[in-house]
Amino acid sequence: MSDQQIILDTNAYLRLGHSIYPLIHKKFGKTATYSLIIHPFLEEEVIKKSGRLNSDSFRLKFYWFFDEKYKKDRKLNISISKKDFKEINSIVKTIRNSEEFRSYQGVSDIDLWCLGFGLHFNIRLVTDDTDMFYLGRELEVEMISTLELLKLMLDEGHISFEKIKEIAHYWQYLPDIPHNFEKEFFRLFGEAVPKSDFGCK
Amino acid sequence: MSSKKLHISRILTAAERKGYNQADIAKAIGVTRQIVSQWFKEEKFPKPIHLIKLGSILSLDFDQMVFVEENENDPQVAFRKKGHSKIYDEHISKAKEMGVVLELLSEHLPFDELSSPPVLIKPQVDYDYINKVADSVRKELNKSPKEIIDFRSLIDFFPKMKAVLVPVLWGEQKSHCNALHIYLPKKSTTWIYFNLDVHIHDFKFWMAHELAHIKAIKLKGDEAEDFADQFAEALLISQEQTEFIYNKIKGANFYQQKEYILKYAEDMVISPSIVGCRLNRYAEHIGREKLKVNQHAMASDFNRQFNLLSNEILSSDFNSRTYIKKCEELFKTPFFVTLKEYLLKHSKSAPVISEIMNVSILDAYEIYAALMNE
């Protein structure tokens, strides 16, 4: 397992996967070599466990997810040994039985697994879920938001600020914007969020 | 919160095997020797990050290091299993975690916080006692012993017992259970997840069964299940109805008994296996001959003639909006309104719905979209 790998939770991948291609495993960086990975349950979570409800909210919003091009990108993900899986599961169990976990409700099984993964391999985790974010901090996992990841990618020359503005527009269009979006955008990039033409907030 | 203790002897043995003393452990983990000493004297319990590091240096996993004791304030769960499906530890853990999140949702319920629902003082698995309880509930439902208990009467009873109905679509094949009961002692509320993808003639039995669990909260395990089964039978088929049907069919031959049971099952909109079980239980109680038919064998053929409950109440092109609307209309459940308030207050999104309702992420997105776009 190389240094500077960064794991994305499901939401982070859904927010970035369409706009930055290829996203997974593509090395980038000037000061260090970074690459992004996703947890191994994403396909099962989204595709294999089909819903009972007939509407297409998810499929309309994230139509690209089902495209062969993006499926291929996700196939380049990490493989994890049985030993590592076992150790991650033990970490997950430890977290699950802690007082800290009880304080942060709604952190899913998969989120917990991502935290366990981050702890086990000592790598950064990207999430915009505030409970997961603060739980991760308590567990001494290095947590960053999707906006902070974009800032890193910008600073490391992997994407341009035009790309970031395009992503900001896209998030407003869906709409699927992170918590405190405008404040954080200004904090990180020194500019106001570019307003979309779609009339969506 | 369940109480946890370290398996001190196991940890010390592992440390000795690795040649570590307390000072070595402290240094490896990044804490003081005093803290490690306090752990081993059970004066303090390690933080999760320290426990994880301890496990890593000693090559021990969580279960090897920690003993977890149940706490009476923890969510209590029970499953209505489907057929011969098994309930594993992971199912129970998952349900308890759902319960922990539901404790937060409970704050948004429109229930009286100051009082608890009336429960049985000394519930017991006794035929006459259970009939008394069933009669008493019938009176509360305004149903005479001769009347058939309808869906509406049963459903309307649950809010009085501070029970939240959570109608879910868990599929007919994929789920291991038809219903999940989560009681929150800290909030005195019960959350009943019931799978709409069940046979319509099983539905009233499951509802009556869940009602029994709420009333007889002091019972646990097999005793609770026996009580709930018998209560459900007694509520749906009163003692008066039972005596009438038994006396009518006791002398009949196999085929006639089968016809009668199927007829009564269809009239009452319950499964023939319930009718058969109730009659046999009555027969045993009075020391008389049981039925000639196998009521369980009749049930699957019987069910095939009818729709699943989901197909009855939802149109073929239903979507998340119509699903929520129908559930609120039919089951008068505060669940979706409560869920929406929780999501807004805590800035949560679709994935947490997947956890709370134990549905796929696709369904969670649909439900989230429906709740937020109202």
Short mmCIF file of N, CA and C in Angstrom, two decimals, chain A residues 10-102:
data_model
loop_
_atom_site.label_atom_id
_atom_site.label_comp_id
_atom_site.label_asym_id
_atom_site.label_seq_id
_atom_site.Cartn_x
_atom_site.Cartn_y
_atom_site.Cartn_z
N THR A 10 -18.70 7.18 -0.38
CA THR A 10 -19.61 7.08 -1.53
C THR A 10 -20.02 8.45 -2.05
N ASN A 11 -20.41 9.33 -1.15
CA ASN A 11 -20.88 10.66 -1.56
C ASN A 11 -19.79 11.47 -2.24
N ALA A 12 -18.59 11.35 -1.72
CA ALA A 12 -17.47 12.09 -2.30
C ALA A 12 -17.23 11.61 -3.73
N TYR A 13 -17.29 10.31 -3.92
CA TYR A 13 -17.12 9.77 -5.27
C TYR A 13 -18.23 10.26 -6.19
N LEU A 14 -19.45 10.24 -5.70
CA LEU A 14 -20.58 10.68 -6.54
C LEU A 14 -20.47 12.17 -6.88
N ARG A 15 -19.87 12.94 -5.99
CA ARG A 15 -19.72 14.39 -6.25
C ARG A 15 -18.62 14.68 -7.26
N LEU A 16 -17.63 13.80 -7.32
CA LEU A 16 -16.46 14.11 -8.14
C LEU A 16 -16.31 13.21 -9.38
N GLY A 17 -16.89 12.04 -9.32
CA GLY A 17 -16.62 11.01 -10.34
C GLY A 17 -16.93 11.42 -11.76
N HIS A 18 -17.98 12.23 -11.91
CA HIS A 18 -18.38 12.62 -13.27
C HIS A 18 -17.45 13.70 -13.83
N SER A 19 -17.10 14.65 -12.96
CA SER A 19 -16.36 15.83 -13.44
C SER A 19 -14.88 15.60 -13.62
N ILE A 20 -14.32 14.67 -12.85
CA ILE A 20 -12.87 14.44 -12.95
C ILE A 20 -12.68 13.00 -13.45
N TYR A 21 -12.26 12.88 -14.66
CA TYR A 21 -12.08 11.56 -15.25
C TYR A 21 -10.70 11.47 -15.92
N PRO A 22 -9.93 10.42 -15.70
CA PRO A 22 -10.23 9.36 -14.74
C PRO A 22 -9.97 9.83 -13.31
N LEU A 23 -10.76 9.32 -12.37
CA LEU A 23 -10.63 9.77 -10.98
C LEU A 23 -9.83 8.78 -10.15
N ILE A 24 -10.13 7.47 -10.37
CA ILE A 24 -9.58 6.46 -9.47
C ILE A 24 -8.17 6.05 -9.92
N HIS A 25 -7.29 6.00 -8.96
CA HIS A 25 -5.94 5.46 -9.14
C HIS A 25 -5.04 6.29 -10.06
N LYS A 26 -5.54 7.39 -10.59
CA LYS A 26 -4.73 8.24 -11.47
C LYS A 26 -3.76 9.03 -10.60
N LYS A 27 -2.47 8.80 -10.78
CA LYS A 27 -1.49 9.47 -9.93
C LYS A 27 -1.37 10.94 -10.32
N PHE A 28 -1.23 11.77 -9.33
CA PHE A 28 -1.03 13.19 -9.59
C PHE A 28 -0.18 13.78 -8.47
N GLY A 29 0.33 14.98 -8.73
CA GLY A 29 1.04 15.68 -7.66
C GLY A 29 2.40 16.19 -8.06
N LYS A 30 2.75 17.28 -7.43
CA LYS A 30 4.07 17.89 -7.62
C LYS A 30 4.92 17.66 -6.38
N THR A 31 4.37 17.94 -5.21
CA THR A 31 5.14 17.82 -3.96
C THR A 31 5.16 16.39 -3.46
N ALA A 32 4.16 15.59 -3.87
CA ALA A 32 4.10 14.17 -3.50
C ALA A 32 3.28 13.47 -4.58
N THR A 33 3.24 12.13 -4.51
CA THR A 33 2.42 11.39 -5.48
C THR A 33 1.14 10.96 -4.79
N TYR A 34 0.03 11.45 -5.31
CA TYR A 34 -1.27 11.14 -4.72
C TYR A 34 -2.06 10.25 -5.68
N SER A 35 -2.95 9.47 -5.12
CA SER A 35 -3.95 8.79 -5.94
C SER A 35 -5.19 8.56 -5.09
N LEU A 36 -6.33 8.50 -5.78
CA LEU A 36 -7.61 8.36 -5.09
C LEU A 36 -8.12 6.93 -5.24
N ILE A 37 -8.70 6.42 -4.17
CA ILE A 37 -9.30 5.09 -4.22
C ILE A 37 -10.70 5.18 -3.62
N ILE A 38 -11.49 4.15 -3.90
CA ILE A 38 -12.83 4.07 -3.32
C ILE A 38 -12.96 2.75 -2.56
N HIS A 39 -13.94 2.70 -1.68
CA HIS A 39 -14.13 1.45 -0.92
C HIS A 39 -14.66 0.37 -1.86
N PRO A 40 -14.46 -0.91 -1.52
CA PRO A 40 -14.80 -1.99 -2.45
C PRO A 40 -16.30 -2.34 -2.52
N PHE A 41 -17.14 -1.61 -1.78
CA PHE A 41 -18.56 -1.98 -1.73
C PHE A 41 -19.44 -1.13 -2.64
N LEU A 42 -18.83 -0.23 -3.39
CA LEU A 42 -19.61 0.77 -4.12
C LEU A 42 -20.52 0.12 -5.16
N GLU A 43 -19.96 -0.80 -5.95
CA GLU A 43 -20.77 -1.43 -7.00
C GLU A 43 -21.95 -2.18 -6.38
N GLU A 44 -21.64 -2.93 -5.32
CA GLU A 44 -22.68 -3.71 -4.66
C GLU A 44 -23.74 -2.78 -4.08
N GLU A 45 -23.26 -1.71 -3.47
CA GLU A 45 -24.15 -0.77 -2.79
C GLU A 45 -25.14 -0.17 -3.78
N VAL A 46 -24.62 0.19 -4.95
CA VAL A 46 -25.46 0.94 -5.88
C VAL A 46 -26.12 0.06 -6.93
N ILE A 47 -25.35 -0.83 -7.52
CA ILE A 47 -25.87 -1.55 -8.68
C ILE A 47 -26.52 -2.87 -8.29
N LYS A 48 -25.84 -3.67 -7.48
CA LYS A 48 -26.35 -5.01 -7.24
C LYS A 48 -27.59 -5.00 -6.35
N LYS A 49 -27.59 -4.07 -5.37
CA LYS A 49 -28.76 -4.04 -4.49
C LYS A 49 -29.79 -3.13 -5.14
N SER A 50 -30.52 -3.63 -6.07
CA SER A 50 -31.48 -2.78 -6.79
C SER A 50 -32.65 -2.44 -5.88
N GLY A 51 -33.24 -1.30 -6.13
CA GLY A 51 -34.31 -0.84 -5.26
C GLY A 51 -35.65 -1.42 -5.64
N ARG A 52 -36.64 -1.23 -4.76
CA ARG A 52 -38.01 -1.63 -5.02
C ARG A 52 -38.83 -0.47 -5.55
N LEU A 53 -38.31 0.73 -5.35
CA LEU A 53 -39.07 1.90 -5.78
C LEU A 53 -38.75 2.19 -7.25
N ASN A 54 -39.79 2.57 -7.99
CA ASN A 54 -39.65 2.66 -9.44
C ASN A 54 -39.09 3.96 -9.98
N SER A 55 -39.02 4.98 -9.13
CA SER A 55 -38.59 6.29 -9.65
C SER A 55 -37.11 6.27 -10.00
N ASP A 56 -36.67 7.29 -10.67
CA ASP A 56 -35.30 7.31 -11.18
C ASP A 56 -34.48 8.46 -10.65
N SER A 57 -34.79 8.91 -9.44
CA SER A 57 -34.05 10.07 -8.92
C SER A 57 -32.55 9.85 -8.97
N PHE A 58 -32.12 8.69 -8.47
CA PHE A 58 -30.68 8.43 -8.45
C PHE A 58 -30.13 8.31 -9.87
N ARG A 59 -30.84 7.55 -10.69
CA ARG A 59 -30.34 7.31 -12.06
C ARG A 59 -30.32 8.60 -12.89
N LEU A 60 -31.26 9.50 -12.65
CA LEU A 60 -31.25 10.77 -13.39
C LEU A 60 -30.13 11.67 -12.90
N LYS A 61 -29.97 11.67 -11.58
CA LYS A 61 -28.94 12.55 -11.00
C LYS A 61 -27.53 12.03 -11.32
N PHE A 62 -27.36 10.74 -11.22
CA PHE A 62 -26.02 10.16 -11.40
C PHE A 62 -26.02 9.18 -12.56
N TYR A 63 -26.59 9.60 -13.69
CA TYR A 63 -26.72 8.74 -14.87
C TYR A 63 -25.36 8.17 -15.30
N TRP A 64 -24.30 8.97 -15.13
CA TRP A 64 -22.96 8.59 -15.58
C TRP A 64 -22.43 7.38 -14.84
N PHE A 65 -22.92 7.17 -13.60
CA PHE A 65 -22.42 6.08 -12.77
C PHE A 65 -22.54 4.74 -13.50
N PHE A 66 -23.56 4.57 -14.29
CA PHE A 66 -23.87 3.30 -14.93
C PHE A 66 -23.19 3.15 -16.30
N ASP A 67 -22.50 4.20 -16.71
CA ASP A 67 -21.81 4.21 -17.99
C ASP A 67 -20.57 3.31 -17.93
N GLU A 68 -20.30 2.57 -19.00
CA GLU A 68 -19.16 1.64 -19.02
C GLU A 68 -17.84 2.33 -18.73
N LYS A 69 -17.72 3.54 -19.22
CA LYS A 69 -16.45 4.31 -19.05
C LYS A 69 -16.15 4.48 -17.55
N TYR A 70 -17.16 4.81 -16.77
CA TYR A 70 -16.95 5.06 -15.34
C TYR A 70 -16.84 3.75 -14.56
N LYS A 71 -17.53 2.74 -15.04
CA LYS A 71 -17.41 1.41 -14.41
C LYS A 71 -15.97 0.92 -14.56
N LYS A 72 -15.42 1.19 -15.74
CA LYS A 72 -14.04 0.76 -16.00
C LYS A 72 -13.07 1.50 -15.08
N ASP A 73 -13.34 2.79 -14.88
CA ASP A 73 -12.50 3.60 -14.00
C ASP A 73 -12.54 3.01 -12.58
N ARG A 74 -13.70 2.60 -12.13
CA ARG A 74 -13.83 2.08 -10.77
C ARG A 74 -13.20 0.72 -10.61
N LYS A 75 -13.09 -0.01 -11.74
CA LYS A 75 -12.51 -1.37 -11.67
C LYS A 75 -11.03 -1.32 -11.29
N LEU A 76 -10.40 -0.15 -11.51
CA LEU A 76 -8.98 -0.03 -11.20
C LEU A 76 -8.72 0.15 -9.71
N ASN A 77 -9.66 -0.22 -8.92
CA ASN A 77 -9.56 0.03 -7.49
C ASN A 77 -8.57 -0.93 -6.83
N ILE A 78 -8.34 -0.71 -5.55
CA ILE A 78 -7.40 -1.52 -4.78
C ILE A 78 -7.93 -2.92 -4.54
N SER A 79 -7.01 -3.84 -4.32
CA SER A 79 -7.43 -5.15 -3.80
C SER A 79 -6.86 -5.26 -2.38
N ILE A 80 -7.65 -5.87 -1.53
CA ILE A 80 -7.27 -5.93 -0.12
C ILE A 80 -7.13 -7.38 0.30
N SER A 81 -6.05 -7.70 1.00
CA SER A 81 -5.81 -9.09 1.41
C SER A 81 -6.82 -9.49 2.49
N LYS A 82 -6.97 -10.80 2.66
CA LYS A 82 -7.90 -11.30 3.69
C LYS A 82 -7.44 -10.84 5.06
N LYS A 83 -6.14 -10.83 5.26
CA LYS A 83 -5.58 -10.43 6.56
C LYS A 83 -5.94 -8.97 6.85
N ASP A 84 -5.80 -8.12 5.83
CA ASP A 84 -6.13 -6.71 6.02
C ASP A 84 -7.62 -6.53 6.27
N PHE A 85 -8.43 -7.29 5.54
CA PHE A 85 -9.88 -7.22 5.72
C PHE A 85 -10.24 -7.56 7.17
N LYS A 86 -9.59 -8.61 7.66
CA LYS A 86 -9.88 -9.08 9.02
C LYS A 86 -9.51 -7.99 10.03
N GLU A 87 -8.36 -7.37 9.81
CA GLU A 87 -7.90 -6.34 10.76
C GLU A 87 -8.79 -5.10 10.67
N ILE A 88 -9.22 -4.77 9.47
CA ILE A 88 -10.12 -3.61 9.32
C ILE A 88 -11.44 -3.90 10.02
N ASN A 89 -11.94 -5.12 9.86
CA ASN A 89 -13.21 -5.48 10.53
C ASN A 89 -13.08 -5.40 12.04
N SER A 90 -11.93 -5.77 12.56
CA SER A 90 -11.72 -5.66 14.01
C SER A 90 -11.71 -4.20 14.44
N ILE A 91 -11.09 -3.35 13.63
CA ILE A 91 -11.07 -1.91 13.93
C ILE A 91 -12.51 -1.37 13.90
N VAL A 92 -13.26 -1.80 12.90
CA VAL A 92 -14.65 -1.34 12.77
C VAL A 92 -15.45 -1.74 14.02
N LYS A 93 -15.23 -2.94 14.48
CA LYS A 93 -15.94 -3.42 15.67
C LYS A 93 -15.56 -2.57 16.88
N THR A 94 -14.29 -2.22 16.97
CA THR A 94 -13.83 -1.39 18.09
C THR A 94 -14.53 -0.03 18.05
N ILE A 95 -14.58 0.55 16.87
CA ILE A 95 -15.22 1.87 16.73
C ILE A 95 -16.70 1.75 17.07
N ARG A 96 -17.33 0.71 16.55
CA ARG A 96 -18.77 0.55 16.73
C ARG A 96 -19.14 0.44 18.21
N ASN A 97 -18.25 -0.13 19.00
CA ASN A 97 -18.53 -0.32 20.42
C ASN A 97 -18.04 0.83 21.29
N SER A 98 -17.65 1.93 20.67
CA SER A 98 -17.10 3.03 21.45
C SER A 98 -18.16 4.07 21.79
N GLU A 99 -17.91 4.84 22.84
CA GLU A 99 -18.79 5.97 23.21
C GLU A 99 -18.80 7.00 22.08
N GLU A 100 -17.64 7.18 21.45
CA GLU A 100 -17.50 8.18 20.39
C GLU A 100 -18.48 7.89 19.25
N PHE A 101 -18.62 6.62 18.89
CA PHE A 101 -19.52 6.23 17.81
C PHE A 101 -20.95 6.59 18.16
N ARG A 102 -21.31 6.37 19.43
CA ARG A 102 -22.67 6.68 19.88
C ARG A 102 -22.97 8.17 19.78
#
